[in-house]
Coordinates of C-alpha atoms in Angstrom, one line a residue:
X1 CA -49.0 13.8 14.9
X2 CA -48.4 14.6 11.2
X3 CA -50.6 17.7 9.9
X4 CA -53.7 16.3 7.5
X5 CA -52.9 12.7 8.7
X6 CA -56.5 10.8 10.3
X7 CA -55.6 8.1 11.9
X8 CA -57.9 5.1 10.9
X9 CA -57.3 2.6 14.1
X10 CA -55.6 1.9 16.9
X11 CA -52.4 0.6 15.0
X12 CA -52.1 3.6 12.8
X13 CA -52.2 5.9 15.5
X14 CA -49.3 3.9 17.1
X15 CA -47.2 4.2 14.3
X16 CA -48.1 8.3 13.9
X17 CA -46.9 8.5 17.3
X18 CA -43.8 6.3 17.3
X19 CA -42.9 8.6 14.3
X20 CA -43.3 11.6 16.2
X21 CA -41.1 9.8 19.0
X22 CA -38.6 9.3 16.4
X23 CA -38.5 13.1 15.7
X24 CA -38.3 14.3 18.9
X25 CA -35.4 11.7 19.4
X26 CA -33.4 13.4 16.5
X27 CA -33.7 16.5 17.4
X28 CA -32.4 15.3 20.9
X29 CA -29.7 13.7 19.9
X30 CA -28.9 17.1 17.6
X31 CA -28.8 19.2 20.6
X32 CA -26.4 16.9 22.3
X33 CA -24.0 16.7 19.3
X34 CA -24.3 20.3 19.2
X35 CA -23.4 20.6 23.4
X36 CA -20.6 18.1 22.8
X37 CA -18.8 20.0 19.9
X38 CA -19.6 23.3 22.2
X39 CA -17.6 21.5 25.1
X40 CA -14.9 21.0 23.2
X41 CA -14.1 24.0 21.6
X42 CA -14.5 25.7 25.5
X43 CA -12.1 23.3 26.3
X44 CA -9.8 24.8 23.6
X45 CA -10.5 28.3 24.2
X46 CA -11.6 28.5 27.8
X47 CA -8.2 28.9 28.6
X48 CA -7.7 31.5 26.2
X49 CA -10.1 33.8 28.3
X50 CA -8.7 33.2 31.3
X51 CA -4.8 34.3 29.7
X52 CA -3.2 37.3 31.0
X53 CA -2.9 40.0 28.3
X54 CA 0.7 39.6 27.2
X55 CA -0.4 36.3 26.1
X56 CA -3.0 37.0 23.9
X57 CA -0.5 39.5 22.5
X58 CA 2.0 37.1 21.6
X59 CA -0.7 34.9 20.3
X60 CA -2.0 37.3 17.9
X61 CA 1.6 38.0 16.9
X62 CA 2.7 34.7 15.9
X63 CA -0.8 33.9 13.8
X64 CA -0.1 37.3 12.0
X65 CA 3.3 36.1 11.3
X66 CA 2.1 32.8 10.0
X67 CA -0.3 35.0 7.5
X68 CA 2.6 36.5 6.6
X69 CA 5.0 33.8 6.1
X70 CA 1.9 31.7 4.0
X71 CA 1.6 35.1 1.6
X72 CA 5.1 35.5 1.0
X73 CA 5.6 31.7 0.4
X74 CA 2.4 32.0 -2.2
X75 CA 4.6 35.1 -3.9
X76 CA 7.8 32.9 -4.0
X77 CA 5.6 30.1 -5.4
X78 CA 4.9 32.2 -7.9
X79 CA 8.2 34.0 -8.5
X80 CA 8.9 29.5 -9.4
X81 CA 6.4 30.1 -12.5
X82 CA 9.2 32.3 -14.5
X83 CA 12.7 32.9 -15.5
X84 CA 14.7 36.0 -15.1
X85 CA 16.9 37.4 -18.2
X86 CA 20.2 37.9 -16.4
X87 CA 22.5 38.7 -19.3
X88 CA 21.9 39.8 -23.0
X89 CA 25.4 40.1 -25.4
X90 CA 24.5 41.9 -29.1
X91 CA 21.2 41.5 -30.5
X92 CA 18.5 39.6 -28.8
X93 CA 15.0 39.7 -29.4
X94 CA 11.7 38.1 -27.5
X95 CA 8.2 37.3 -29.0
X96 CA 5.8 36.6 -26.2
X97 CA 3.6 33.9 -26.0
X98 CA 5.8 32.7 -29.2
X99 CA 3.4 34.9 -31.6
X100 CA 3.6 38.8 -30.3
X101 CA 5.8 41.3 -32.5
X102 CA 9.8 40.9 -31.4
X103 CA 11.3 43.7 -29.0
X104 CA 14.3 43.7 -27.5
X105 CA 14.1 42.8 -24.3
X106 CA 16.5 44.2 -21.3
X107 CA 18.5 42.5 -18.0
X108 CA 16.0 41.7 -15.4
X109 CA 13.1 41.2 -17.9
X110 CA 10.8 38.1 -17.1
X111 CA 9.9 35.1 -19.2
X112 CA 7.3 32.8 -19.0
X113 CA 5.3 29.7 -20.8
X114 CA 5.5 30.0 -24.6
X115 CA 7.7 32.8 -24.5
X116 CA 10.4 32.8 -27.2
X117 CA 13.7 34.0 -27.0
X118 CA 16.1 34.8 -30.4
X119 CA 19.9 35.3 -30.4
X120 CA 21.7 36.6 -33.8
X121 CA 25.1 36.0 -35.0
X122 CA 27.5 37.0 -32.1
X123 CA 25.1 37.2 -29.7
X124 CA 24.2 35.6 -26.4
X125 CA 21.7 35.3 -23.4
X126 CA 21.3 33.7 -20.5
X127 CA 18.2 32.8 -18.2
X128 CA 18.7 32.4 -14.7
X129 CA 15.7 30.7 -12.4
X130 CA 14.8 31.2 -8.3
X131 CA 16.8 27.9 -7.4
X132 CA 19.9 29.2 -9.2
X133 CA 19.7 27.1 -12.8
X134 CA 21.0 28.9 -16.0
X135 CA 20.5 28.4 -19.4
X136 CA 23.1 30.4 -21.7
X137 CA 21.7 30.5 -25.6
X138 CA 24.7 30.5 -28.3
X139 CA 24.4 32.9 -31.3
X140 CA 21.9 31.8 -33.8
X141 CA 19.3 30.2 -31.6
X142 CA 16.0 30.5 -30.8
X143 CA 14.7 29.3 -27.8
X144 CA 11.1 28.8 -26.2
X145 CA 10.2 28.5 -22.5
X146 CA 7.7 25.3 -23.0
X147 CA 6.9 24.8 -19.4
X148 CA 7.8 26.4 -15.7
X149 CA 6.0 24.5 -13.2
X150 CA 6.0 24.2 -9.3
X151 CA 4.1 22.0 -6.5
X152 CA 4.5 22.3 -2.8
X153 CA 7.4 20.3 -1.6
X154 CA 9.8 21.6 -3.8
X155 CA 8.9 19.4 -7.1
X156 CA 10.2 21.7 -10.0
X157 CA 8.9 20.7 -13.8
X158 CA 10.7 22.8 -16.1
X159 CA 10.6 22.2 -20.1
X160 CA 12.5 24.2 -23.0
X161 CA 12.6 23.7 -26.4
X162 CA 16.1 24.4 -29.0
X163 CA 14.5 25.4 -32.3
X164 CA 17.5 25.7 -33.8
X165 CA 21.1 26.6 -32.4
X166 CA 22.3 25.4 -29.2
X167 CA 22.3 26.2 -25.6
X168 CA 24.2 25.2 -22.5
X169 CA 22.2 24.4 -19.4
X170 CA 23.2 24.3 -16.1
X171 CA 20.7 22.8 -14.0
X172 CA 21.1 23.8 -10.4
X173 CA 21.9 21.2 -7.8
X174 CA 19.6 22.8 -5.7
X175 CA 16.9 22.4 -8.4
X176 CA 16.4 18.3 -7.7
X177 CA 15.7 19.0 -4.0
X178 CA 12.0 17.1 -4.1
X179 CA 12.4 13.5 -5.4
X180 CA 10.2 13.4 -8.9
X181 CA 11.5 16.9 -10.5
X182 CA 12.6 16.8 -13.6
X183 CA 14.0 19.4 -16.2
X184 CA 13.6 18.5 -20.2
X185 CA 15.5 20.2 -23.1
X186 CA 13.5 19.2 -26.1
X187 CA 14.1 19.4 -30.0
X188 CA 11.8 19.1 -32.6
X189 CA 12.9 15.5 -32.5
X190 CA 14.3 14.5 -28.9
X191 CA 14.3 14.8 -25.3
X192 CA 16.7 15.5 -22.7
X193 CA 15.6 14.8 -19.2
X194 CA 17.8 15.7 -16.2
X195 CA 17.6 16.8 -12.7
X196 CA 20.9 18.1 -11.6
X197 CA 23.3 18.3 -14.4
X198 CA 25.0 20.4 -16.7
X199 CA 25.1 19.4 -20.5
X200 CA 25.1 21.1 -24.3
X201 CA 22.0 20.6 -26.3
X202 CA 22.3 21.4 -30.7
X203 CA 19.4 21.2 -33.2
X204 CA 20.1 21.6 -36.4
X205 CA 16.7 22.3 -38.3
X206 CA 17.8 21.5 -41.9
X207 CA 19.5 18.2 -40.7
X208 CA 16.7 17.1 -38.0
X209 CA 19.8 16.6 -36.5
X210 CA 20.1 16.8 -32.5
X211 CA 23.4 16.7 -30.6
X212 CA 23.9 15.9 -27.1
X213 CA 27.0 16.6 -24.8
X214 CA 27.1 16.1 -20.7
X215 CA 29.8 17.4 -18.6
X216 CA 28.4 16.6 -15.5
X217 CA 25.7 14.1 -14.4
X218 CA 23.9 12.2 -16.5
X219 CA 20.9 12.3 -19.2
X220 CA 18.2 10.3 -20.5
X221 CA 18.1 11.2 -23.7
X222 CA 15.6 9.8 -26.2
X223 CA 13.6 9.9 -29.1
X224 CA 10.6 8.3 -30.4
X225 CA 12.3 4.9 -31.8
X226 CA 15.3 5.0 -29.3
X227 CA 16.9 5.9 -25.8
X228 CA 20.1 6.1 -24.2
X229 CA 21.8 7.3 -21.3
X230 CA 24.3 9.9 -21.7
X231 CA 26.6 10.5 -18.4
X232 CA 30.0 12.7 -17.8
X233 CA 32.2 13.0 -20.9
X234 CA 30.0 11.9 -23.2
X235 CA 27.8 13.0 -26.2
X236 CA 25.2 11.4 -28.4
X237 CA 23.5 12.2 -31.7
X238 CA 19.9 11.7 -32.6
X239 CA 19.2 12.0 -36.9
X240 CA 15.1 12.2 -37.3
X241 CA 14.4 9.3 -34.4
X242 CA 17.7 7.4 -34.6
X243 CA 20.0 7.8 -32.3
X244 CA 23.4 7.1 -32.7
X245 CA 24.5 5.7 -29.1
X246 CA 27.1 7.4 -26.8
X247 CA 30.6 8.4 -27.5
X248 CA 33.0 10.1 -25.6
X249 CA 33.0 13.8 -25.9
X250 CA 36.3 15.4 -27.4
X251 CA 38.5 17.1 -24.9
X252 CA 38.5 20.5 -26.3
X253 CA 34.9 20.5 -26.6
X254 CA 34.3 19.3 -23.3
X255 CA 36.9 22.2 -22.0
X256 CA 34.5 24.8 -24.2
X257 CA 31.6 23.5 -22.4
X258 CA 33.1 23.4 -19.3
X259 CA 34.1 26.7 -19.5
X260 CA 30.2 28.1 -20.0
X261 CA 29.2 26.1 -17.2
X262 CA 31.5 27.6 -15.1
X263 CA 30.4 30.8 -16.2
X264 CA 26.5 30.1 -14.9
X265 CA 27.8 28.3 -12.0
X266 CA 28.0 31.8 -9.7
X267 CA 23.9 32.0 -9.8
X268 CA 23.8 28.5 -7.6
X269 CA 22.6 29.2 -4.5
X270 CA 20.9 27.2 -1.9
X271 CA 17.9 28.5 -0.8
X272 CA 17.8 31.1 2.8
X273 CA 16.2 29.5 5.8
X274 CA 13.2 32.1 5.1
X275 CA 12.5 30.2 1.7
X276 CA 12.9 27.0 3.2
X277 CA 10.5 28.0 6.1
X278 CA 8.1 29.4 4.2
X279 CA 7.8 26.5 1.6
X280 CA 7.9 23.8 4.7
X281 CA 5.0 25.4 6.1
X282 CA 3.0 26.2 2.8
X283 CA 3.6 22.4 2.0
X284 CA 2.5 21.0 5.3
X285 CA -0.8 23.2 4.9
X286 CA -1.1 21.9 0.7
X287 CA -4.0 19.7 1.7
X288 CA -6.1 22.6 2.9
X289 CA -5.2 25.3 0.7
X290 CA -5.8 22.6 -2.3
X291 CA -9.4 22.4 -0.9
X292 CA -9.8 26.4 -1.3
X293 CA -7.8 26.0 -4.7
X294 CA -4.8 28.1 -4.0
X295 CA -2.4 25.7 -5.9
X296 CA 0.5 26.7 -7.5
X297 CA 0.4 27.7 -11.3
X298 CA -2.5 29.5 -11.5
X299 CA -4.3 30.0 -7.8
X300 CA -7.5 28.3 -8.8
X301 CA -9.1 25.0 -8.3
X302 CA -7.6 24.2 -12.2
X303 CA -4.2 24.2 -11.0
X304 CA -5.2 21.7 -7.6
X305 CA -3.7 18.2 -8.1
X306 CA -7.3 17.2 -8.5
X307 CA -8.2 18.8 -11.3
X308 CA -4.5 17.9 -13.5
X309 CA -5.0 14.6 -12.9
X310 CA -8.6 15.1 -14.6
X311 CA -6.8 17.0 -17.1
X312 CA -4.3 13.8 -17.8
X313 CA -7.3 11.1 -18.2
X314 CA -9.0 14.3 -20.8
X315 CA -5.6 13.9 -22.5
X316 CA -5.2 10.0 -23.1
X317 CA -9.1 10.2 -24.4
X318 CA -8.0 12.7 -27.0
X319 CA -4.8 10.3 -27.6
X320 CA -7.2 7.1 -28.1
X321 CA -9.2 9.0 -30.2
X322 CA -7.1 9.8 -32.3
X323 CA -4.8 6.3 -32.7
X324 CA -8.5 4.6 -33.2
X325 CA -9.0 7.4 -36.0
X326 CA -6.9 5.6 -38.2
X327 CA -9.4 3.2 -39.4
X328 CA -8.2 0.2 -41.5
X329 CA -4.6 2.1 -42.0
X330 CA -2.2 0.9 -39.8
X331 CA -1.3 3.1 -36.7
X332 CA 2.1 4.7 -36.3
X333 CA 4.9 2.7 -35.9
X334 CA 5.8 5.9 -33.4
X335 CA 5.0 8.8 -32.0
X336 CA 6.9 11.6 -31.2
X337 CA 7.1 12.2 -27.7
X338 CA 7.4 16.3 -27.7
X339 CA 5.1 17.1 -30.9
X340 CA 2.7 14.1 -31.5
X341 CA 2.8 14.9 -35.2
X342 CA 2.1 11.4 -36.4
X343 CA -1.3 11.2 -34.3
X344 CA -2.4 14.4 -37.2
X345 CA -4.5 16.1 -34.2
X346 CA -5.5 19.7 -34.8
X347 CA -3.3 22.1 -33.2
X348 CA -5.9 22.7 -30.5
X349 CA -6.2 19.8 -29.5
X350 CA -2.3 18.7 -29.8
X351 CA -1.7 21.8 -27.8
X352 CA -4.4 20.9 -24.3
X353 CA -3.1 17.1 -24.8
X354 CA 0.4 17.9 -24.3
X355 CA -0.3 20.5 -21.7
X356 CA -1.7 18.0 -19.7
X357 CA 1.5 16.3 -19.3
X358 CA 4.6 16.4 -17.1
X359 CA 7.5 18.1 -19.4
X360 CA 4.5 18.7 -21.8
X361 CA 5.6 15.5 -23.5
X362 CA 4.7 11.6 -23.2
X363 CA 6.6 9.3 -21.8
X364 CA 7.0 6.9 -24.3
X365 CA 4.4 5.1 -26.9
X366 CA 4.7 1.4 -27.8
X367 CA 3.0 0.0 -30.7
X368 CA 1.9 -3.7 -30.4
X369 CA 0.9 -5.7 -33.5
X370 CA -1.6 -3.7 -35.9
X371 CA -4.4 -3.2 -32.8
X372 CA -2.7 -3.0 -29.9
X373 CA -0.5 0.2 -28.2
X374 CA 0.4 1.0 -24.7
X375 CA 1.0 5.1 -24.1
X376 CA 2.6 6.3 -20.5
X377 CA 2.6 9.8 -19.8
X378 CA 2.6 11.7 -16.4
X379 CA 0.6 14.0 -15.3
X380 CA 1.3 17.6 -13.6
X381 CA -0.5 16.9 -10.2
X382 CA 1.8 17.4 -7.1
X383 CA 3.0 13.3 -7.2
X384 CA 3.6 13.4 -11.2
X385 CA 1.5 10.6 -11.5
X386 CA 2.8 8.1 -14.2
X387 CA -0.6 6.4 -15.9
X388 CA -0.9 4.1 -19.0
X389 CA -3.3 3.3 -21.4
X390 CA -3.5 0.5 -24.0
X391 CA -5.9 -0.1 -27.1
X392 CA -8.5 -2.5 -24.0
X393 CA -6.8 -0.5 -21.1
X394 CA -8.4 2.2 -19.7
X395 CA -5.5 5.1 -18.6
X396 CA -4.3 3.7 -15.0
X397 CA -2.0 4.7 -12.2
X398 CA 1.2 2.6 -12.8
X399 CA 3.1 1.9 -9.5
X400 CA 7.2 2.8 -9.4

């Protein structure tokens, strides 16, 4: 009977006691849950007890070695989040973070987001990365590492940006080995999105001019008014946002090309059983380790697929905000897919939007009539989740 409770007749004292009976059932039914889960995990272990010695041993061996092999899988995961300086010709020099003082950095020296690299006249560098990829800067270019991302399964997101000059990539064929990675070579004014290809990328500042040359594979290569595809013995020119369409590349410049790749080709390598165990057993455990927040990129519930998917729909509010900003003027006819410019956020807020994306850049914005826009941009969960967002369309997952 409840503490403090009188009952008052007959049928309030029934209903005190049927609570009570109530109580006592739940408690009952507790225990037994309790007895049942007990059973079970004696039926797991009991055997366990009963095991000669040598088997425990063994047992205690192998979950050691799967400690191990989950630690130095999380290392390797993290070795994915930077670039190694493999060669440096004449005078180089390297402003961290794109803002620190210049030094002149050494062979073996890591790069990482936002880190800038600077070739002079004569002078040349290359960057090699764990799945073999190579960029080699030309003299008289300077270079930023935008983005160097990595989820379980293998899905690489890698983003760099030609200032001015020109670099040749070689993006390793063992780079693509997860369906959905990508690789971007951004200007001021363009994109170049590969997977496994090797190509020439040119900006010339003075000119916003961008020039394009593939020797092998192919590349999507657009701006924010136009798009083409670019494939093997080919180049294409971008002026501002036009783009001039493909052409075939002259011989002797495709033979000078060639030649660089060639050069970068000796860092492909296909990854040692060890890496491939490691990753394989790190990405069939992702689930659980998301729950705990070891992600890759940062080893805290932030980086979880969760929380960048979050980080994408805090992205497209700033974007709406900003397009709806405009008031009575009309909205941009574009939008540049790597800077944004003509949305005229505030560098803070430019800079979180855009690092909310895949590549760091959106996919592509269309403007429709004077009210209406649709904006596509992917997010940097584990699935790169493509979502899109009109001027009456809250940001949704678009199916590919």
């Amino acid at each position: 009977m409840a503490r403090g409770k009188k009952p008052t007749s007959s049928q309030d004292s029934a209903q005190v006691l049927l609570d009570a009976l109530r109580e006592q059932e739940q408690v009952h039914q507790k225990k037994l849950k309790r007895r049942r889960s007990d059973k079970k995990w004696e039926r797991w272990t009991g055997w366990l007890r009963g095991a000669p010695g040598w088997v425990k041993a063994v047992l205690v061996v192998l979950a050691v070695a799967l400690v191990a092999l989950i630690a130095d899988g999380i290392r390797r995961e993290g070795g994915e989040m930077s670039a190694r300086l493999e060669l440096v010709s004449g005078t180089v020099s390297l402003r961290r973070g794109g803002t620190a003082g210049p030094i002149a950095p050494r062979p073996g020296e890591t790069l990482g987001n936002k880190d800038v690299l600077i070739t002079a006249a004569g002078s040349t560098a290359t960057l090699v990365f764990p799945d073999g990829s190579a960029v080699q800067l030309e003299p008289n270019t300077t270079f930023e590492v935008r983005l160097l991302d990595f989820a379980r399964g293998g899905r690489r997101d890698r983003s760099f940006m030609v200032r001015s000059g020109a670099v040749v990539a070689r993006f390793s064929r063992y780079f693509g080995v997860a369906a959905g990675s990508q690789g971007t070579v951004c200007t001021p004014t363009a994109v170049a999105a590969v997977r496994g290809t090797a190509f020439r990328v040119m900006y010339d500042p003075q000119r916003r001019q961008t020039y394009l040359a593939v020797v092998e594979g192919q590349v999507r290569f657009r701006t924010a008014a136009a798009e083409t595809q670019a494939t093997v013995g080919q180049m294409s020119a971008a002026t501002g946002y036009q783009v001039s369409g493909v052409n075939p590349l002259a011989p002797a410049a495709r033979t000078r090309i060639g030649a660089q790749v060639q050069a970068v080709d000796r860092f492909q390598r296909p990854p040692d059983l060890l890496t491939q165990l490691e990753y394989g057993i790190n990405g069939a455990l992702d689930p659980v380790m998301q729950l705990i927040g070891l992600a890759p990129g940062g080893w805290s519930f932030n980086a979880t697929s969760a929380a960048r998917r979050a980080a994408a729909l805090k992205a497209f509010t700033n974007i709406r905000t900003a397009l709806e900003g405009f008031g009575s003027e009309e909205r941009p006819a574009f939008v540049n897919p790597v800077t944004l410019e003509e949305l005229r956020m505030d560098e803070p807020m430019r800079v979180a939007t855009l690092d909310a994306f895949s590549g760091l850049v959106i996919e592509s914005y269309q403007k429709i009539g004077n009210d209406d826009y649709l904006v596509r941009a992917r997010a940097r969960d584990r699935d790169r989740t493509l979502y899109e967002m009109g001027a009456n369309i809250a940001p949704r997952v678009i199916k590919e």
